[in-house]
XYZ file of C-alpha atoms in Angstrom:
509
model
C 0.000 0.000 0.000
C 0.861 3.748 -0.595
C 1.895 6.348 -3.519
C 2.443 3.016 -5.859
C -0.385 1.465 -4.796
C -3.030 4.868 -5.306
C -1.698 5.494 -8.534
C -2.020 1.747 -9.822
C -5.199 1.640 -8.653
C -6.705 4.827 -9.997
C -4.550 4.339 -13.453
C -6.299 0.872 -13.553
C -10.280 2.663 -13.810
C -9.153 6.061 -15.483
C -7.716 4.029 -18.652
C -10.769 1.962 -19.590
C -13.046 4.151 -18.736
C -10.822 7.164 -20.925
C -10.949 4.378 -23.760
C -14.780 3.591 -23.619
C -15.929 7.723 -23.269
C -13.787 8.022 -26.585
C -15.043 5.441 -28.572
C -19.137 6.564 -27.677
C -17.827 10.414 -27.498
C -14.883 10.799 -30.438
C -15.872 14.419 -30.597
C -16.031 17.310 -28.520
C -19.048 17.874 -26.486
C -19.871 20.756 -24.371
C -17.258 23.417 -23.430
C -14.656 21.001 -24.773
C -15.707 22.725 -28.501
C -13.797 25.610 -26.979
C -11.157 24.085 -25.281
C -9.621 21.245 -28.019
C -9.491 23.396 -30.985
C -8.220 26.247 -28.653
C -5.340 23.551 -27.803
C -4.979 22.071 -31.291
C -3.749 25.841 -32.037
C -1.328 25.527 -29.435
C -0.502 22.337 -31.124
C 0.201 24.410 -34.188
C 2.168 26.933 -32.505
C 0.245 29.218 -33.196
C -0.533 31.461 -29.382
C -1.810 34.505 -30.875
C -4.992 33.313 -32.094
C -7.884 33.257 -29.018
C -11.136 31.841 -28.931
C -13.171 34.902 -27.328
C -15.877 32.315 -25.560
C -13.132 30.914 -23.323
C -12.921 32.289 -19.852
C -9.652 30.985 -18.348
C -6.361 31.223 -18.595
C -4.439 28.774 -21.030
C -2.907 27.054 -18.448
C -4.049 23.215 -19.404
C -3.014 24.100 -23.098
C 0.594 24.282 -21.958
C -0.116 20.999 -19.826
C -1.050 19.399 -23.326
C 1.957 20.802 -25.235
C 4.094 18.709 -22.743
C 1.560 15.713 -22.563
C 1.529 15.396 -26.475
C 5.492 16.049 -26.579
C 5.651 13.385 -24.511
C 3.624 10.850 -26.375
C 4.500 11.810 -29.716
C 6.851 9.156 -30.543
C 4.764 6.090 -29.860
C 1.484 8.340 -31.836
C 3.951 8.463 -34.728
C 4.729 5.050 -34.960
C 0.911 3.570 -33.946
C -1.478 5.904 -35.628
C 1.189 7.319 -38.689
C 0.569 11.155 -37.121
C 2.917 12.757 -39.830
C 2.472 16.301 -37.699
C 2.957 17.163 -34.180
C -0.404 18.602 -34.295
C -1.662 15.156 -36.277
C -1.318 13.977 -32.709
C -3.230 16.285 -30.785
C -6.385 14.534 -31.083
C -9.339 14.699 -28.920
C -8.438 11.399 -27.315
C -5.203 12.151 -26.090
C -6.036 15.397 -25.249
C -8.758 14.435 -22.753
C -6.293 11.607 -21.309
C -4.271 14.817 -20.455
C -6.648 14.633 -17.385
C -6.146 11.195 -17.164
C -2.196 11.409 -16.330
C -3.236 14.728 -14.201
C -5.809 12.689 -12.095
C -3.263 10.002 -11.070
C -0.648 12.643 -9.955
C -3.664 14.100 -8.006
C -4.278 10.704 -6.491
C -0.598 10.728 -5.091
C -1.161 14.836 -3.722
C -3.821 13.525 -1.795
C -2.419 10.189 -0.547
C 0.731 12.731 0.217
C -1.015 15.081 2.139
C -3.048 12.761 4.135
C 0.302 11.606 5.676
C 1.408 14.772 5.866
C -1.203 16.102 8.152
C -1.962 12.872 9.969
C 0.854 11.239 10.080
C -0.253 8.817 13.086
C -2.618 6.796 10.164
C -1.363 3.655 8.860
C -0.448 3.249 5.457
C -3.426 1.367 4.867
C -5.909 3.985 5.997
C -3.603 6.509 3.852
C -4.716 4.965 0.716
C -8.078 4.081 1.234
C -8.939 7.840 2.102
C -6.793 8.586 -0.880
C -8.877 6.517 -3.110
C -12.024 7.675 -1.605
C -11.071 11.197 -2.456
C -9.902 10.579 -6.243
C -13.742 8.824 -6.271
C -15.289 11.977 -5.375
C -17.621 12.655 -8.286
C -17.563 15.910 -9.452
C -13.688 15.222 -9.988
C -14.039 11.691 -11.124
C -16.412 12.903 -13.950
C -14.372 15.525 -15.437
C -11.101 13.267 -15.411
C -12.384 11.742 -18.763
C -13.126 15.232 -20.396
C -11.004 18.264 -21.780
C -12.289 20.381 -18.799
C -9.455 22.634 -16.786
C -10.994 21.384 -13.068
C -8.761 18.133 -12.551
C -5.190 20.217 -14.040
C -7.107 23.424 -11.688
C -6.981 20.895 -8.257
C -3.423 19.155 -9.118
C -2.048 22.373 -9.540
C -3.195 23.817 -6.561
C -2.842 20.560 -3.888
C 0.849 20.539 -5.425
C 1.281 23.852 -4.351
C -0.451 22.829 -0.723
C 1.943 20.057 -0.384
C 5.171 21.731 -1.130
C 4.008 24.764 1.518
C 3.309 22.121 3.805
C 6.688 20.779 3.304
C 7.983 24.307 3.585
C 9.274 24.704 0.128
C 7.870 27.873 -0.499
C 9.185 29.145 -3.419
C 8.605 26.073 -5.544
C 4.995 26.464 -4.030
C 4.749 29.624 -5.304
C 5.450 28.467 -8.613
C 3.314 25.518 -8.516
C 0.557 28.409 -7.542
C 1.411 30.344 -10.533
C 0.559 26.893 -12.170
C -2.253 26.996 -10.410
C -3.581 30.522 -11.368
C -2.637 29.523 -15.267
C -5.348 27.137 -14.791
C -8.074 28.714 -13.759
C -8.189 32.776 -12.126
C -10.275 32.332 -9.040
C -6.715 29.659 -7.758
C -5.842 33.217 -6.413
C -7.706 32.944 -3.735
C -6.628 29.369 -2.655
C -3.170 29.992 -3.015
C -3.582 33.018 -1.022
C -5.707 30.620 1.381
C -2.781 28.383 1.329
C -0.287 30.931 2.387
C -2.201 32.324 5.289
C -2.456 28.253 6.481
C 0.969 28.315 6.866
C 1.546 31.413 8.763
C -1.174 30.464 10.832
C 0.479 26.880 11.703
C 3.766 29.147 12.150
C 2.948 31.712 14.255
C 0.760 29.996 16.195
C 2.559 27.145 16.692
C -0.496 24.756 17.370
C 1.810 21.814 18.583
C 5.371 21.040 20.254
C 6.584 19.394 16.866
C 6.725 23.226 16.031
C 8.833 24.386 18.337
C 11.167 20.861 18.795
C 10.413 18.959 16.091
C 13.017 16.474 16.084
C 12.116 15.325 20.181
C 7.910 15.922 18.819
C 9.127 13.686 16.283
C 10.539 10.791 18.125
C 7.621 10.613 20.978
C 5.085 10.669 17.932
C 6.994 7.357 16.319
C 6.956 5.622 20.102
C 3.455 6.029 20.071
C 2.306 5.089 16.826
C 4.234 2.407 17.105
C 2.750 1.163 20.379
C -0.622 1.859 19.512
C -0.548 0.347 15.634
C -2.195 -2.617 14.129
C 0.509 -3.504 12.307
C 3.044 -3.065 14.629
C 6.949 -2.964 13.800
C 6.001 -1.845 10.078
C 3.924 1.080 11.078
C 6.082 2.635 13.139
C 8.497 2.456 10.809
C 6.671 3.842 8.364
C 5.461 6.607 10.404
C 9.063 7.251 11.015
C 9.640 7.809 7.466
C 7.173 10.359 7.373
C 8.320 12.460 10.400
C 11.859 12.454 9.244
C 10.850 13.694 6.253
C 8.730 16.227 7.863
C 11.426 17.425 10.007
C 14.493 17.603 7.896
C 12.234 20.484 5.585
C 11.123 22.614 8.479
C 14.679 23.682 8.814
C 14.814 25.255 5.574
C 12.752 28.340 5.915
C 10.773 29.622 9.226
C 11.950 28.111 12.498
C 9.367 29.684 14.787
C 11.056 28.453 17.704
C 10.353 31.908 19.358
C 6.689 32.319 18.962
C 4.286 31.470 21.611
C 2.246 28.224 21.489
C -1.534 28.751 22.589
C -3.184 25.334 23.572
C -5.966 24.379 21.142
C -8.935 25.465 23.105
C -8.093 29.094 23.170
C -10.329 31.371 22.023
C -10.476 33.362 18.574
C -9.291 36.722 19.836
C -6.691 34.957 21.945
C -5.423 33.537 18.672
C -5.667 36.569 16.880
C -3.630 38.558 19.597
C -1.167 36.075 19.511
C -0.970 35.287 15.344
C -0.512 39.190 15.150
C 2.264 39.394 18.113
C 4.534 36.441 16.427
C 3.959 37.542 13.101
C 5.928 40.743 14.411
C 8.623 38.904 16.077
C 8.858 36.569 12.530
C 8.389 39.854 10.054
C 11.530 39.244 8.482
C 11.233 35.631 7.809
C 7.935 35.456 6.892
C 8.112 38.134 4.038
C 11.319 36.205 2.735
C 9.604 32.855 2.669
C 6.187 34.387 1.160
C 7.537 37.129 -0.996
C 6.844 35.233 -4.199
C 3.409 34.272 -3.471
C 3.368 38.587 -3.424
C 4.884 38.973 -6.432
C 1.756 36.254 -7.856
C -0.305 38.857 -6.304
C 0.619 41.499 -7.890
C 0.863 40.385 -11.363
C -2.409 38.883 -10.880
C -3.885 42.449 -9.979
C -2.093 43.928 -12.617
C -3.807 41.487 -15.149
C -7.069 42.152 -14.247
C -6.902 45.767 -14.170
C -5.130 45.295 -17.885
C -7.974 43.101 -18.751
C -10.924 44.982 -17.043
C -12.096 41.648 -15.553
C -11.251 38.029 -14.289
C -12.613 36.478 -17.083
C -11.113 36.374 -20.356
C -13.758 36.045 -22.656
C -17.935 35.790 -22.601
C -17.427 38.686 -19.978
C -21.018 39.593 -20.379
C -22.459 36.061 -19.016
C -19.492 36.188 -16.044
C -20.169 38.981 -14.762
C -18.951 39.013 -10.804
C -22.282 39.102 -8.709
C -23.678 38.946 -5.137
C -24.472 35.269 -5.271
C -24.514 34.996 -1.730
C -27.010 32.300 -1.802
C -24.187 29.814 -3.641
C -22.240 29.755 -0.373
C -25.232 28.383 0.957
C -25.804 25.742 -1.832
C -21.827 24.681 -1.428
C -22.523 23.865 2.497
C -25.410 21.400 1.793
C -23.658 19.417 -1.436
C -20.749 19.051 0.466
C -22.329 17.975 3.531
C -24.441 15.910 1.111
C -21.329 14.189 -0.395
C -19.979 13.596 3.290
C -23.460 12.214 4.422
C -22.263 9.165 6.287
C -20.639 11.647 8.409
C -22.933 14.787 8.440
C -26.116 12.960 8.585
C -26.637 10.913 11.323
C -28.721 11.122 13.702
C -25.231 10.438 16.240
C -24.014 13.432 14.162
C -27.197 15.578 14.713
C -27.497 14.663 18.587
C -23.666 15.798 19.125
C -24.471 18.823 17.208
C -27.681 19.979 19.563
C -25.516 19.164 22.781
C -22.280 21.376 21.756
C -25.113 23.781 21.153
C -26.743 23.765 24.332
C -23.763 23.508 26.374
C -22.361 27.057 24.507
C -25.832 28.331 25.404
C -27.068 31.009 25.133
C -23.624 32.355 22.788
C -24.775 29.432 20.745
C -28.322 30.436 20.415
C -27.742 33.509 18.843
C -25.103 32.322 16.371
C -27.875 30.470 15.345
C -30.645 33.234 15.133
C -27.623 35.170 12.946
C -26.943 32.126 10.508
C -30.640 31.626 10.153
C -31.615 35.239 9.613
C -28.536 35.980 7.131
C -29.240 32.714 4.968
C -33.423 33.950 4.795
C -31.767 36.986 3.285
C -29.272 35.712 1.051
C -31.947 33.345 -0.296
C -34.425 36.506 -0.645
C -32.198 38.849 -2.156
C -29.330 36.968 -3.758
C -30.774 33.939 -5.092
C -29.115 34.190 -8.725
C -30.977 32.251 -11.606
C -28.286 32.739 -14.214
C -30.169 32.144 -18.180
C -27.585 29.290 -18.610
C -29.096 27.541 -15.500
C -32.842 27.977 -16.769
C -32.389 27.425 -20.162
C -30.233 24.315 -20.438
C -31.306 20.966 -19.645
C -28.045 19.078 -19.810
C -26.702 19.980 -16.650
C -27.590 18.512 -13.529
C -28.411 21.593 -11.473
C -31.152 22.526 -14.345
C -33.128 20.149 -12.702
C -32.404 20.565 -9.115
C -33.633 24.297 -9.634
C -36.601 23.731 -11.631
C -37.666 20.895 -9.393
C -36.562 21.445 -5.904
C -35.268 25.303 -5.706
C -38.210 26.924 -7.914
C -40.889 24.486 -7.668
C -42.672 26.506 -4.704
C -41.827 29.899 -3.810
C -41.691 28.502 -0.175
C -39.185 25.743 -0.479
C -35.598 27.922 -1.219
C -36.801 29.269 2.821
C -37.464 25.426 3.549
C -34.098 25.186 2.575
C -32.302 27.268 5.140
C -32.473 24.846 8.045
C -30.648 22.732 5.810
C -28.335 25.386 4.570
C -27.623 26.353 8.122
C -26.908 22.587 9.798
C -24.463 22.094 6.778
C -22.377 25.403 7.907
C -22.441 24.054 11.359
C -21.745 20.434 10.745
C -19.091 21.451 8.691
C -17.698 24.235 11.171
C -18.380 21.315 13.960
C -16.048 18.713 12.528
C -13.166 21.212 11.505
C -12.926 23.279 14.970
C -12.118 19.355 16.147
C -8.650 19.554 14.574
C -8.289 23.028 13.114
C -7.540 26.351 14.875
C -10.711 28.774 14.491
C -9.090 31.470 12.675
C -7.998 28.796 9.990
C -11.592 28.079 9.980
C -12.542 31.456 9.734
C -9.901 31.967 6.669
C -11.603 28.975 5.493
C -14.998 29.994 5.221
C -13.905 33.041 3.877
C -12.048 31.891 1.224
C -14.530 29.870 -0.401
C -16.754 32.737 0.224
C -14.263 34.928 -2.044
C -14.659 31.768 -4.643
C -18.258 31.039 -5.027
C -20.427 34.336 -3.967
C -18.639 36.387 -7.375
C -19.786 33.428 -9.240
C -23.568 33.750 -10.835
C -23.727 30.423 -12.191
C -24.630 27.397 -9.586
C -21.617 25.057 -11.247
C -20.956 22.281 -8.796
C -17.790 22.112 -10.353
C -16.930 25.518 -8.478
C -17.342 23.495 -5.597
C -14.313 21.063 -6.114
C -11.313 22.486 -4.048
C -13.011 23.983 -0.980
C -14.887 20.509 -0.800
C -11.179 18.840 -0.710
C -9.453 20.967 1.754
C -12.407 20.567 3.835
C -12.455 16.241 3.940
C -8.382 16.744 4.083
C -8.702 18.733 7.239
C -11.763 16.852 9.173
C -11.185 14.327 11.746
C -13.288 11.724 10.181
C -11.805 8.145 11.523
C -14.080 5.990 11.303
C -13.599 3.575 8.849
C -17.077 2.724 8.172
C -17.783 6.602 7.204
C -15.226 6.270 4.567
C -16.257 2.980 3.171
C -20.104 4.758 3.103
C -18.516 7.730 1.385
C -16.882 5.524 -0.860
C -20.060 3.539 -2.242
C -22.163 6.686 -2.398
C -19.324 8.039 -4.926
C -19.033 4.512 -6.946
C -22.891 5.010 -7.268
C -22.958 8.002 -8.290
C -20.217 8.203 -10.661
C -22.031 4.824 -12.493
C -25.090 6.953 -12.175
C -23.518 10.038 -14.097
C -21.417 8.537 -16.547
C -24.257 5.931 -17.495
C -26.588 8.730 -18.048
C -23.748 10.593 -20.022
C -22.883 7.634 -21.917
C -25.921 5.808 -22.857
C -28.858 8.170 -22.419
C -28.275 11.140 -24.871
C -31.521 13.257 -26.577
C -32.102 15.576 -29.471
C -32.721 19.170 -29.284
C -35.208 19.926 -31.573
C -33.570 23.568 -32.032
C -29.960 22.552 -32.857
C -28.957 19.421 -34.637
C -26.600 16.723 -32.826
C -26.819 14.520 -29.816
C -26.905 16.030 -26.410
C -25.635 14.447 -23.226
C -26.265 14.763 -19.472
C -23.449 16.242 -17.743
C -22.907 17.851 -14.043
């Protein structure tokens, strides 16, 4: 089990599965008629020419360049491609995702050990493969779509921060924000992570990492199923950990608050050591600044985020899709969010908070009746076409009473709170607070309810819960093999006519 073992297994369903969505789908469908003959241009060297209906960066272009460079030989000799852009076929360019998805698989098996590096090698994978399952990204690994090159891009850049290798992190987020625009925000997200975890130093491996390190091993070796080979495995990873902590911020002067302190107690003390670390901090993060700025500086030369179709992306007070995130993730993380252990442990943390609690809860309810009542977007791409998945979930949920998007709230409202719940467990609040806010700064701008959007807040969010139990994560695990045969049966094999435009059409998230 481990990195070899996640990648053989994920290579093992992306490849048959890439080879039958080819043979049913040879040609483009959707927004990949934007993207492939964008990239077959690339393909052609020609980078002048610029499809005005695309709306990110050309990131995943680049990505293909490379992919195809790399596969060009054995095309050659196969299929006779007399051209380098002979070879840039839809096929291969769609596997570009493929090859992407199984470097995402080991991100996320590497980050898992990373941040809990007591779990065996076993668990490791299975939560990795769990996570690679998770539909929205499963789906779009077999398509020409920017999300799965978007999340590999930006968990890269995670990992190396975590691994305090900041400036190649700050590449990687450059990457990142090549991909798709609104990765600013994450890689900003991911840089005030780490200054949290610095300056607050949350445990002793922080401040003595090498005697942290060697109490940690004793224990997980103790306490293991597996014994011997756990703990030496779990050495492995602390070792690791340790010898690139000593490469870039020591914060071996900063003041360790236990995890129970309040938020303003860990404000006070973030903004104390972030004094006493000034210097090191802005030497270690100074080129996520310089991404920053040139970010700023292209969308004041551009006059928006977008690139192109400005006019149906225009930023807007969506504040009701913040809302809509907190339920489909809790939704996707139902064996763990809804259960009626889950719901009792909720009400008691409640009451015993009273009456502090109480009016949190009066404020979350009365804020989501608003955001519902005044910024409940219905874009005219999510009313007027019936391919996509949330179509129907607005027509026949949403809209299909003007009572039921305030039936809703209660729903909206134990999502935030489950979710909040579980990550307080393991998290310090003000990285939940950045949390929140971060995917608020993603998805409110947005006026199009694209569950897609929903991808990387919905990973950092499973990668930072304390979710254990094995049975939740075998649960989690069906309900994502069920629903990905759902989706890409119904994508596959069910296909209709429009009787305004010629050409099959396909059901797609």
């Amino acid at each position: 089990m481990g990195r070899k073992a996640v990648a053989l297994i994920v290579s093992s369903w992306i490849v048959p599965i890439s080879i039958l969505v080819n043979h049913i789908v040879p040609e483009p469908y959707m927004d990949e008629i934007f993207h492939v003959p964008q990239a077959q241009k690339y393909c052609k060297a020609n980078f002048t020419s610029w499809d005005p209906m695309i709306t990110t960066p050309p990131g995943l272009y680049f990505v293909s360049l490379a992919h195809v460079a790399s596969l060009f030989p054995g095309i050659h000799l196969v299929n006779n491609a007399s051209s380098f852009s002979d070879a840039c076929s839809v096929s291969v360019l769609r596997f570009t995702n493929g090859v992407l998805a199984v470097f995402c698989s080991i991100l996320i098996y590497d980050i898992i050990t990373h941040l809990r590096p007591a779990l065996t090698d076993r668990k490791a994978t299975f939560h990795a493969l769990v996570l690679t399952l998770y539909p929205l990204h499963w789906f779009f690994t077999f398509l020409y779509y920017t999300d799965v090159a978007s999340l590999t891009a930006v968990l890269a850049a995670y990992l190396c921060c975590l691994k305090k290798n900041y400036w190649i992190s700050a590449l990687l987020g450059a990457v990142a924000v090549l991909m798709r625009q609104t990765n600013i925000i994450w890689i900003l997200f991911i840089v005030c992570s780490e200054v949290i975890k610095l300056t607050l130093a949350q445990q002793k491996d922080d401040l003595l990492p090498e005697k942290s390190s060697m109490s940690e091993v004793k224990v997980a070796s103790s306490t293991s199923r597996n014994g011997a080979t756990s703990g030496s495995n779990l050495r492995k990873r602390r070792s690791g950990h340790v010898d690139t902590v000593n490469h870039s911020v020591a914060p071996t002067s900063v003041h360790a608050i236990p995890h129970s302190a309040g938020l303003c107690e860990e404000m006070q003390n973030m903004l104390s050591n972030i004094w006493q670390l000034k210097w090191e901090l802005v030497f270690s993060f100074s080129p996520f600044f310089l991404i920053l700025v040139a970010f700023l500086a292209f969308v004041y030369w551009n006059g928006s985020i977008v690139l192109g179709a400005k006019d149906a992306h225009k930023v807007s007070p969506h504040f009701a899709q913040l809302l809509y995130f907190s339920l489909v993730s809790a939704l996707f993380m139902a064996p763990v969010h809804f259960t009626s252990g889950q719901f009792v442990a909720l009400v008691q943390s409640l009451w015993k908070k009273k009456p502090f609690s109480f009016f949190q809860l009066v404020i979350a309810l009365t804020i989501s009746f608003l955001s519902v009542h005044f910024f409940s977007i219905a874009h005219p791409y999510l009313l007027a076409d019936n391919r996509h998945y949330p179509f129907y979930l607005w027509r026949k949920v949403i809209a299909s009473h003007w009572i039921m998007k305030y039936l809703l709230v209660p729903l909206y409202v134990y999502s935030w709170f489950c979710i909040f719940n579980t990550l307080v467990k393991t998290q310090k609040k003000i990285w939940v607070i950045a949390y929140f806010l971060a995917s608020a700064a993603t998805l409110i701008p947005a006026p199009l309810i694209e569950f897609r959007y929903y991808t990387i807040p919905f990973f950092f969010l499973v990668l930072h819960s304390d979710v254990d139990d094995t049975i939740s994560w075998l649960l989690m695990g069906l309900l994502y093999v069920a629903i990905n045969l759902f989706t890409m049966s119904m994508f596959l094999w069910r296909p209709f006519y429009w009787n305004h435009e010629p050409g099959l059409q396909r059901f797609i998230w």
